[in-house]
Short mmCIF file of C-alpha atoms in Angstrom, two decimals:
data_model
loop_
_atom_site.label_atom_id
_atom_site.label_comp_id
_atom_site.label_asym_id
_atom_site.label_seq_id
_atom_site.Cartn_x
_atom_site.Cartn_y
_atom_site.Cartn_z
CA UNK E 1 -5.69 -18.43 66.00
CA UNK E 2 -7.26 -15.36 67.11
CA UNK E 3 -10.77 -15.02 65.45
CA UNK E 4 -10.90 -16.70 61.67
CA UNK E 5 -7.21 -15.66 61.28
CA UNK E 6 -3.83 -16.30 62.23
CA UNK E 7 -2.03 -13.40 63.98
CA UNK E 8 1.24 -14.32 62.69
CA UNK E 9 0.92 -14.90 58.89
CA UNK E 10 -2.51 -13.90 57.89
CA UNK E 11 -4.20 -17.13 56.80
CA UNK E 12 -7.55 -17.55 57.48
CA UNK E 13 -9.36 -20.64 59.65
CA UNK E 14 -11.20 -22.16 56.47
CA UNK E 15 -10.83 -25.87 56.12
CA UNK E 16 -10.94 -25.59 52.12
CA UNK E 17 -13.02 -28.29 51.80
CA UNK E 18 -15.33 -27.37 48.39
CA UNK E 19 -18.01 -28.99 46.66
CA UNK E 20 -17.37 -29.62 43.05
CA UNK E 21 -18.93 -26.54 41.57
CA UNK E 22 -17.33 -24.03 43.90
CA UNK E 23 -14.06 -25.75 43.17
CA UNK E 24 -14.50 -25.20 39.38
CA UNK E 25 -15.62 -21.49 40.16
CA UNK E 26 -12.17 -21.37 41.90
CA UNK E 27 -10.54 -22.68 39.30
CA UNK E 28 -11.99 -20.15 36.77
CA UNK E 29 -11.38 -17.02 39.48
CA UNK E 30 -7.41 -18.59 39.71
CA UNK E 31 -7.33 -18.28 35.78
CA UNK E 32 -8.56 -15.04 35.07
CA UNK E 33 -7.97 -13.65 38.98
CA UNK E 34 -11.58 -12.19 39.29
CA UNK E 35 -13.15 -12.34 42.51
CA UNK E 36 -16.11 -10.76 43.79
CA UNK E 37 -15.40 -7.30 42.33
CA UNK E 38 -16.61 -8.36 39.13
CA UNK E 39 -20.10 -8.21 40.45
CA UNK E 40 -19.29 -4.08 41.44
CA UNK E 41 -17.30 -3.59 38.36
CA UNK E 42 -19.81 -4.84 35.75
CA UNK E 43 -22.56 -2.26 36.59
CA UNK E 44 -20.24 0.25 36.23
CA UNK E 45 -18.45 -0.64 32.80
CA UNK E 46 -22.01 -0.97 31.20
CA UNK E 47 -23.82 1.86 32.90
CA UNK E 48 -21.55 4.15 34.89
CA UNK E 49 -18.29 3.78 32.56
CA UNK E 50 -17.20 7.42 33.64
CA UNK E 51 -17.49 6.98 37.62
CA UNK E 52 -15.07 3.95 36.99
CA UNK E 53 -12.88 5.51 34.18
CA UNK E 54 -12.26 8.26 36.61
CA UNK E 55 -11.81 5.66 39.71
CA UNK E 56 -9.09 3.56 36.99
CA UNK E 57 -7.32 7.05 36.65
CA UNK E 58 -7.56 7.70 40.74
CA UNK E 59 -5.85 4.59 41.27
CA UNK E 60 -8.99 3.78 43.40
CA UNK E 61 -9.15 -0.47 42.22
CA UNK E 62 -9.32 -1.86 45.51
CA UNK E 63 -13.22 -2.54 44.39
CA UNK E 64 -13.14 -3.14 41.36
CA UNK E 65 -11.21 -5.67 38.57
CA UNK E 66 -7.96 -4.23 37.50
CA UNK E 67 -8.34 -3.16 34.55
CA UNK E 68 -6.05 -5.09 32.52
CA UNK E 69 -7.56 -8.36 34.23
CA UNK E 70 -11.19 -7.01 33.09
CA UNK E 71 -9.76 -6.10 29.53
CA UNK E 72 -8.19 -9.69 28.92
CA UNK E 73 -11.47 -11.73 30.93
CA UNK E 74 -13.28 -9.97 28.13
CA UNK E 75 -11.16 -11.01 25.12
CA UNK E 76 -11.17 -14.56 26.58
CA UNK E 77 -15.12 -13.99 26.20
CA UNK E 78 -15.09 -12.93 23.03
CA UNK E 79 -12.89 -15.33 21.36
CA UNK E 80 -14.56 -18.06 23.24
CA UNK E 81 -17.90 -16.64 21.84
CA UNK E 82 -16.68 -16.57 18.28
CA UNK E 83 -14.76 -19.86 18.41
CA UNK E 84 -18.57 -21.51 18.76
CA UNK E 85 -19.78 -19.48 16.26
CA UNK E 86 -17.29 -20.66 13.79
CA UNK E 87 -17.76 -24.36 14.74
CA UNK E 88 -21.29 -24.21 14.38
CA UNK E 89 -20.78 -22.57 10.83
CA UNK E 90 -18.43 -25.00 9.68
CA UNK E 91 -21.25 -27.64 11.36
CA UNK E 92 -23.76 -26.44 9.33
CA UNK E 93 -21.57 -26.10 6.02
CA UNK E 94 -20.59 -29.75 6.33
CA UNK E 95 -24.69 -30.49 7.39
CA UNK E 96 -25.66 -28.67 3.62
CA UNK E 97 -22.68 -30.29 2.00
CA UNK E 98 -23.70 -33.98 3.09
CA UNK E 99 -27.60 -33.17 2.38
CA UNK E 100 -26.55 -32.01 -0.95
CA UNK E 101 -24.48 -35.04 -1.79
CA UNK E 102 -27.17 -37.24 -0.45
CA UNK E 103 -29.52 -35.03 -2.98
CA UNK E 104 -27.34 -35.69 -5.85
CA UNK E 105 -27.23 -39.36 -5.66
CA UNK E 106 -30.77 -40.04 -6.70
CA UNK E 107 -31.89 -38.98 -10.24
CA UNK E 108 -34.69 -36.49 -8.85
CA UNK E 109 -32.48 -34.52 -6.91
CA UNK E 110 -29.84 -34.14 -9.75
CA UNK E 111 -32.64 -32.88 -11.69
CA UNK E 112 -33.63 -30.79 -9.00
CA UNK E 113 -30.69 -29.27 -8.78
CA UNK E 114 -30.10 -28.83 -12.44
CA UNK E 115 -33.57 -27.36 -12.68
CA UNK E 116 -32.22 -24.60 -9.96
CA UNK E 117 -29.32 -23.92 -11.72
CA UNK E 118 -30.86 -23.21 -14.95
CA UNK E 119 -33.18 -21.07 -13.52
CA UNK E 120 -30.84 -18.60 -11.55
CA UNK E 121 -28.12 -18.92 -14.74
CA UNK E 122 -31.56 -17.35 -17.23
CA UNK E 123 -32.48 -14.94 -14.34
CA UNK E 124 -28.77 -13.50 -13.83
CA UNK E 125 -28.80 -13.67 -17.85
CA UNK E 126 -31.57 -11.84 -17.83
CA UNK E 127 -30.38 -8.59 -15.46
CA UNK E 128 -26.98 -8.69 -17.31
CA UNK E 129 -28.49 -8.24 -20.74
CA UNK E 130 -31.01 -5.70 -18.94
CA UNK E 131 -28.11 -3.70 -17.39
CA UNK E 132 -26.15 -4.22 -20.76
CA UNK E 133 -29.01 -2.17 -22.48
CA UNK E 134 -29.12 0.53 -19.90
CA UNK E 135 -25.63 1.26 -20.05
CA UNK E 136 -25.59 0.94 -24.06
CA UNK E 137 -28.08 3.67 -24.10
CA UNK E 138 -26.96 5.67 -21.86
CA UNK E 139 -23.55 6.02 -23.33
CA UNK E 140 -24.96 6.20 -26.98
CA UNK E 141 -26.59 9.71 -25.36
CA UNK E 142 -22.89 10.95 -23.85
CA UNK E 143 -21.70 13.05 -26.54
CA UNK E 144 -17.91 12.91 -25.40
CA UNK E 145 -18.32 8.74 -26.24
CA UNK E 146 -18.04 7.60 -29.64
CA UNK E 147 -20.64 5.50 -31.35
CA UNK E 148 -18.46 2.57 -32.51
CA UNK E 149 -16.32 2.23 -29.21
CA UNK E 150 -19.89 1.96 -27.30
CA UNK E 151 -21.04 -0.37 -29.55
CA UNK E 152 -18.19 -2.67 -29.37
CA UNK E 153 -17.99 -2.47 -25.65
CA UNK E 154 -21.86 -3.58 -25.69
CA UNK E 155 -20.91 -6.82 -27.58
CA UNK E 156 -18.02 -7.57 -25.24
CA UNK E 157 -20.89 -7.19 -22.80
CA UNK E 158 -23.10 -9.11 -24.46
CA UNK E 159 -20.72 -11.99 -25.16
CA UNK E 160 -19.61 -12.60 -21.33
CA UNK E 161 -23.39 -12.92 -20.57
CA UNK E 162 -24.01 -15.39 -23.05
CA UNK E 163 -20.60 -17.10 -22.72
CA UNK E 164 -21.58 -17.04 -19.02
CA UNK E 165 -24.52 -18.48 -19.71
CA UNK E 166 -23.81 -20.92 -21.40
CA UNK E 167 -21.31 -22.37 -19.03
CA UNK E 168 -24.11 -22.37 -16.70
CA UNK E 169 -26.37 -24.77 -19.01
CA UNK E 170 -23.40 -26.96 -19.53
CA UNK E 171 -22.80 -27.14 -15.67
CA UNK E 172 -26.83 -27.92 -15.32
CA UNK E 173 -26.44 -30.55 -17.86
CA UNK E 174 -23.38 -32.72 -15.82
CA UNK E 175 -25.16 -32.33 -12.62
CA UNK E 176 -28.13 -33.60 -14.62
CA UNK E 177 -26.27 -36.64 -15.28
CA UNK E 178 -24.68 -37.45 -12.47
CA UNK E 179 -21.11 -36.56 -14.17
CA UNK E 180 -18.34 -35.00 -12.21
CA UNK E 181 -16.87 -31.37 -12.95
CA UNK E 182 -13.83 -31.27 -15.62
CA UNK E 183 -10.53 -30.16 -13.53
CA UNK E 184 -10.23 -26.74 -14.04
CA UNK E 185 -7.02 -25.43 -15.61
CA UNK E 186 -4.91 -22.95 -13.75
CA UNK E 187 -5.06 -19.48 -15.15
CA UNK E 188 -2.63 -17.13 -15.84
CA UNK E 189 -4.98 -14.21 -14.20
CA UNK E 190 -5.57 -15.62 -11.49
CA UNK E 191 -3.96 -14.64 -8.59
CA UNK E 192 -3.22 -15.82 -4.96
CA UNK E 193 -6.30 -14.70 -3.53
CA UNK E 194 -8.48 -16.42 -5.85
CA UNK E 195 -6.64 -19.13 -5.23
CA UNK E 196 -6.96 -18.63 -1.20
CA UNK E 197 -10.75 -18.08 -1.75
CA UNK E 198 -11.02 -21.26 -3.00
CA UNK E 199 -9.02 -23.38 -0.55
CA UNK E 200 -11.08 -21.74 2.25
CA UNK E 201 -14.32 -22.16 0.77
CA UNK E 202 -13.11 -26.17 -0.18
CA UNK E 203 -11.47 -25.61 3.71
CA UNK E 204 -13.92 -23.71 5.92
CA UNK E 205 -12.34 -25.24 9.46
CA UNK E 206 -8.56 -24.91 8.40
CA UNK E 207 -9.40 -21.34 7.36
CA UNK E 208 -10.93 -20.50 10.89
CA UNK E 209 -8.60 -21.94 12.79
CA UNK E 210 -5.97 -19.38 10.95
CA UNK E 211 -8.02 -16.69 11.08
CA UNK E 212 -8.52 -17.23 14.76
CA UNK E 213 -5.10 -17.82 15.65
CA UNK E 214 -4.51 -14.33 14.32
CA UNK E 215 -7.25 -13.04 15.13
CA UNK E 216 -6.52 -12.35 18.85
CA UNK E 217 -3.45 -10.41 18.09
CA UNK E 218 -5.97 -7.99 17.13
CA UNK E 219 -6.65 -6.81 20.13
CA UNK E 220 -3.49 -6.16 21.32
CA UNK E 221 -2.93 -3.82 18.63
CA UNK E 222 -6.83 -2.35 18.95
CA UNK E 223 -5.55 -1.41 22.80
CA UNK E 224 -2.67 0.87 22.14
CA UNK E 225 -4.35 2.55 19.30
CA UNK E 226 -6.93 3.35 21.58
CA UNK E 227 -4.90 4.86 23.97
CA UNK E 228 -3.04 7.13 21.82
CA UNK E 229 -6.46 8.25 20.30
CA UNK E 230 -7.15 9.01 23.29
CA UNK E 231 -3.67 10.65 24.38
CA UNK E 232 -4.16 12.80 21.27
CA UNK E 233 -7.44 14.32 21.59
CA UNK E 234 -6.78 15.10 25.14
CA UNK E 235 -3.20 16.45 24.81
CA UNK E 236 -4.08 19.48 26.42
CA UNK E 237 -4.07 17.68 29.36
CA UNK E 238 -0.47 17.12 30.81
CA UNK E 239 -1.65 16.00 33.98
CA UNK E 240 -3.23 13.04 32.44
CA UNK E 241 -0.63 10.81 31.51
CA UNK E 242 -0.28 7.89 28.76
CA UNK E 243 -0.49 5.09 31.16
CA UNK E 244 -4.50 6.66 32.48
CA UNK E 245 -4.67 6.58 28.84
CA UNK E 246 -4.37 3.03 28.42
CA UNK E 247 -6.43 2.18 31.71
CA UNK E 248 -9.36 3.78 29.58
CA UNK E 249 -8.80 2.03 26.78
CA UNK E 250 -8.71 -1.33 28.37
CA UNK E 251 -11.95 -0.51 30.54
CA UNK E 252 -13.34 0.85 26.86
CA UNK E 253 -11.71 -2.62 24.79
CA UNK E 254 -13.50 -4.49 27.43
CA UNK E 255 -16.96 -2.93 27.07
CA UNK E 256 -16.96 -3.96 23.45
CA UNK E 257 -15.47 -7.08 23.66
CA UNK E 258 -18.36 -7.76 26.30
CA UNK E 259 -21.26 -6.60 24.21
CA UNK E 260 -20.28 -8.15 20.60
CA UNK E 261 -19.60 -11.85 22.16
CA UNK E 262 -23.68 -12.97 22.43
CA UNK E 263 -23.75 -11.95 19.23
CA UNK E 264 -21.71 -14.57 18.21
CA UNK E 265 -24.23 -16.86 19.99
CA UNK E 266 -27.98 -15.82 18.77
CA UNK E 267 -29.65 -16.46 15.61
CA UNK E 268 -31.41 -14.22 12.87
CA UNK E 269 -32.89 -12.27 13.07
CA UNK E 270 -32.06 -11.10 16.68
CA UNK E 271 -28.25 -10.93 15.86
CA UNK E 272 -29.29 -8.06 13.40
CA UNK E 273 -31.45 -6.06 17.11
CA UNK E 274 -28.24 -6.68 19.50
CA UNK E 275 -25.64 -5.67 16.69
CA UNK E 276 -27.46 -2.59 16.29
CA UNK E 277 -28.31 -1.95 19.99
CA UNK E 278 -24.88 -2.12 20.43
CA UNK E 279 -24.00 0.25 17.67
CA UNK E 280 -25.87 2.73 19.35
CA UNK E 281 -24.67 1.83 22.82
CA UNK E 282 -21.02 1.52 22.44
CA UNK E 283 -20.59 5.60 21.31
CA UNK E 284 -23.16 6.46 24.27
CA UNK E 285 -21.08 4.25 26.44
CA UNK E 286 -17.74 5.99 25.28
CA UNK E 287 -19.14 9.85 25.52
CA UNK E 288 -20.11 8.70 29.41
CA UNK E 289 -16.77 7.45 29.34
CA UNK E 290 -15.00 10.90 28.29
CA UNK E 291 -17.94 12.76 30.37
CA UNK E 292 -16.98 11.67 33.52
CA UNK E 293 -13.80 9.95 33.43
CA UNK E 294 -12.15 13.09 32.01
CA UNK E 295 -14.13 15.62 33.04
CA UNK E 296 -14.95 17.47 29.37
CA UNK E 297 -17.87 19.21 28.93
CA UNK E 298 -20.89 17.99 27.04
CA UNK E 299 -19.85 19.48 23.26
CA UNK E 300 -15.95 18.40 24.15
CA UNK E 301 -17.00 15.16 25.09
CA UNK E 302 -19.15 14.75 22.08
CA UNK E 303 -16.87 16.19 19.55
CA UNK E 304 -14.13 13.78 21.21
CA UNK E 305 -16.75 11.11 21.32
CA UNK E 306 -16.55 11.25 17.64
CA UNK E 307 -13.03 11.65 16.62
CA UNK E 308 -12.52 8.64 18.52
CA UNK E 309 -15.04 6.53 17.59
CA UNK E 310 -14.68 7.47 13.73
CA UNK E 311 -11.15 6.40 13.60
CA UNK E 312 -11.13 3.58 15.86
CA UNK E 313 -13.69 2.01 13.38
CA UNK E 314 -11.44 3.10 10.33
CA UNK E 315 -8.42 1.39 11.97
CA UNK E 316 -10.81 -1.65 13.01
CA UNK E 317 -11.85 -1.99 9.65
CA UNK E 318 -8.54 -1.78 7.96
CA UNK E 319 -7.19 -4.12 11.08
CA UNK E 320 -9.86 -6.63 10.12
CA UNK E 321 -9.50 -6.46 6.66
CA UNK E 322 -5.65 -6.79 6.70
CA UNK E 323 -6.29 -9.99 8.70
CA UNK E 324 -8.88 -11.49 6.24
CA UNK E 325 -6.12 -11.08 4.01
CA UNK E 326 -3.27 -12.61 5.91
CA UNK E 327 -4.99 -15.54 6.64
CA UNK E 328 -5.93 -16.09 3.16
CA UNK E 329 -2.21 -15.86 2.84
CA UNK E 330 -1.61 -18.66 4.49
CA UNK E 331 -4.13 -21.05 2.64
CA UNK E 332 -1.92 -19.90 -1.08
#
C-alpha cells in the first residue's frame, strides 16, 4: 500500500464494511450505475440543460451521468411513479365497489341509489329533449333541409331519449328491489372495443398491468423520434452528427420523464398546478436546451423550439393513443 491505494492494481484501502442503509444505497448506485455525479448533473438537466447538452456533445461526461444511464434512471422513475398511481386507483375502485355493495344490501341504500339514478336518467332526459329542440329549430330555419326529413330525424331523436329513459327507470326499479341485472345479449354492432371497454372497466388491475407492460416500450420509440426531430431541424449542421443527436434527446427524454413522475404521486387539485408548471417548463427547458447546446440564436432556437415540441406531442399523442388501443386489444 502506498497511501489509500495499491500501487500495483489500483484498489483502494477501504475495509467495505457498511451499515445497512449505505449498503442499500450501493445496491441502488450498482443497479442504475449513478454515483455522485447525479448530484452535479441534476442542476444542470433542470436549470442549465444547454451547458450540459453542449458538455453531452463535447464528450465532456467525466462529471456528469452518462447520458443514457440518466435517460433510463429516469424511465425507471417514471414507471415506478405510475405503477403506484395505478395501484392506488385500482385500490380505490375496489374501496367504491365494496362500499357500494355494502350500500346495496340494506333497503335504504338500494333506494338511495335508485333515487340517484332516477334523478340523473330525468336530468340527462331533460338536456337531450332540450338539445333535440335546438337542433329541430335550427334545421327547420336551413332552407337547403327539407321539412319532413327534419321532422323525422327529430322523432328518431326524440325516441332514443325516451327509450333511453326509460331503460333508466327500469334499471332504478331492479336496484330498488334488490334484483340482479338481466344478462345482456351480445350485439351485432358491437365491436371489439366495446367489448375491451367493458372487460377493463369489469378488470381495472388486469388492464394496467397490460397497459404497463407496453407502456415502457414507449419510450424507446419516444427517444429515436426525438433525435431525428432533432437531426432534421438542424440538418444544416453536418458537423453535428446523429449520435449528439440522440445524447440530446436522452438528456431531453430524461427531463420529462423526471418532471411528470410526482405527478403520478399528488392529489387534486395540485396534480392540475405541477402538470401545468410543467407544461410551461418543459418547452422553456427545451429552447435552453437548443440555446446553448447548439448554439442557435434566440428566433432559431425558438422557431426550432416549436417544431419540435409541436410534433413530439403529435407523435406522443398518437403513440399513447395507439397503446390505449393495443392494450384494449388484448382484453377482446
Amino acid at each position: 500500500m502506498r497511501g489509500r491505494w495499491c500501487h500495483d492494481c489500483g484498489q483502494s484501502a477501504d475495509d467495505h464494511k457498511r451499515s445497512i442503509l449505505h449498503l442499500g444505497w450501493e445496491a441502488i448506485e450498482g443497479l442504475l450505475h449513478l454515483d455522485g455525479r447525479l448530484a452535479r448533473t441534476l442542476p444542470d438537466l433542470f436549470f442549465r440543460p444547454g451547458r450540459l447538452a453542449r458538455d453531452y456533445m463535447e464528450g465532456r461526461i467525466a462529471r456528469h451521468v452518462p447520458p443514457f444511464r440518466l435517460f433510463l434512471a429516469a424511465l425507471v422513475i417514471f414507471i415506478l411513479a405510475a405503477e403506484v398511481a395505478a395501484h392506488h386507483y385500482t385500490l380505490d375502485q375496489e374501496r367504491q365497489k365494496e362500499a357500494k355493495a355494502a350500500a346495496l344490501a340494506t333497503p335504504a341504500g338500494r333506494a338511495a341509489e335508485a333515487a340517484k339514478i332516477r334523478n340523473e336518467a330525468a336530468a340527462s332526459r331533460t338536456e337531450d329533449l332540450r338539445e333535440a329542440a335546438t337542433d329541430h329549430a335550427e334545421d327547420l330555419k336551413d332552407k337547403d333541409e327539407k321539412p319532413g326529413k327534419v321532422e323525422a330525424r327529430y322523432q328518431r331523436q326524440l325516441a332514443k331519449t325516451e327509450a333511453r329513459y326509460a331503460e333508466a327507470l327500469a334499471h332504478a326499479d331492479r336496484v330498488a328491489q334488490g334484483l340482479p341485472e338481466p344478462p345482456k345479449p351480445p350485439s351485432a354492432t358491437e365491436n371489439w372495443r366495446k367489448v375491451a371497454q367493458r372487460r377493463a372497466a369489469e378488470n381495472p388491475e388486469y388492464y394496467w398491468t397490460v397497459l404497463f407492460g407496453w407502456g415502457h416500450r414507449l419510450a424507446w420509440v419516444l427517444l429515436p423520434a426525438v433525435g431525428l426531430m432533432l437531426a432534421a431541424v438542424y440538418r444544416n449542421k453536418p458537423q453535428i452528427f446523429l449520435y449528439d443527436h440522440l445524447t440530446v434527446a436522452m438528456q431531453l427524454m430524461a427531463f420529462i420523464f423526471l418532471i411528470s413522475a410526482p405527478a403520478f404521486l399528488m392529489s387534486s387539485p395540485w396534480i392540475f398546478y405541477w402538470l401545468a408548471a410543467a407544461l410551461l417548463w418543459t418547452p422553456v427547458n427545451l429552447f435552453q436546451t437548443l440555446r446553448g447546446g447548439y448554439g442557435s440564436s434566440v428566433v432559431g432556437a425558438a422557431v426550432k423550439t416549436a417544431i419540435v415540441w409541436v410534433a413530439n406531442l403529435v407523435i406522443f399523442c398518437v403513440l399513447t393513443f395507439a397503446l390505449s388501443m393495443w392494450s384494449l386489444a388484448q382484453l377482446a
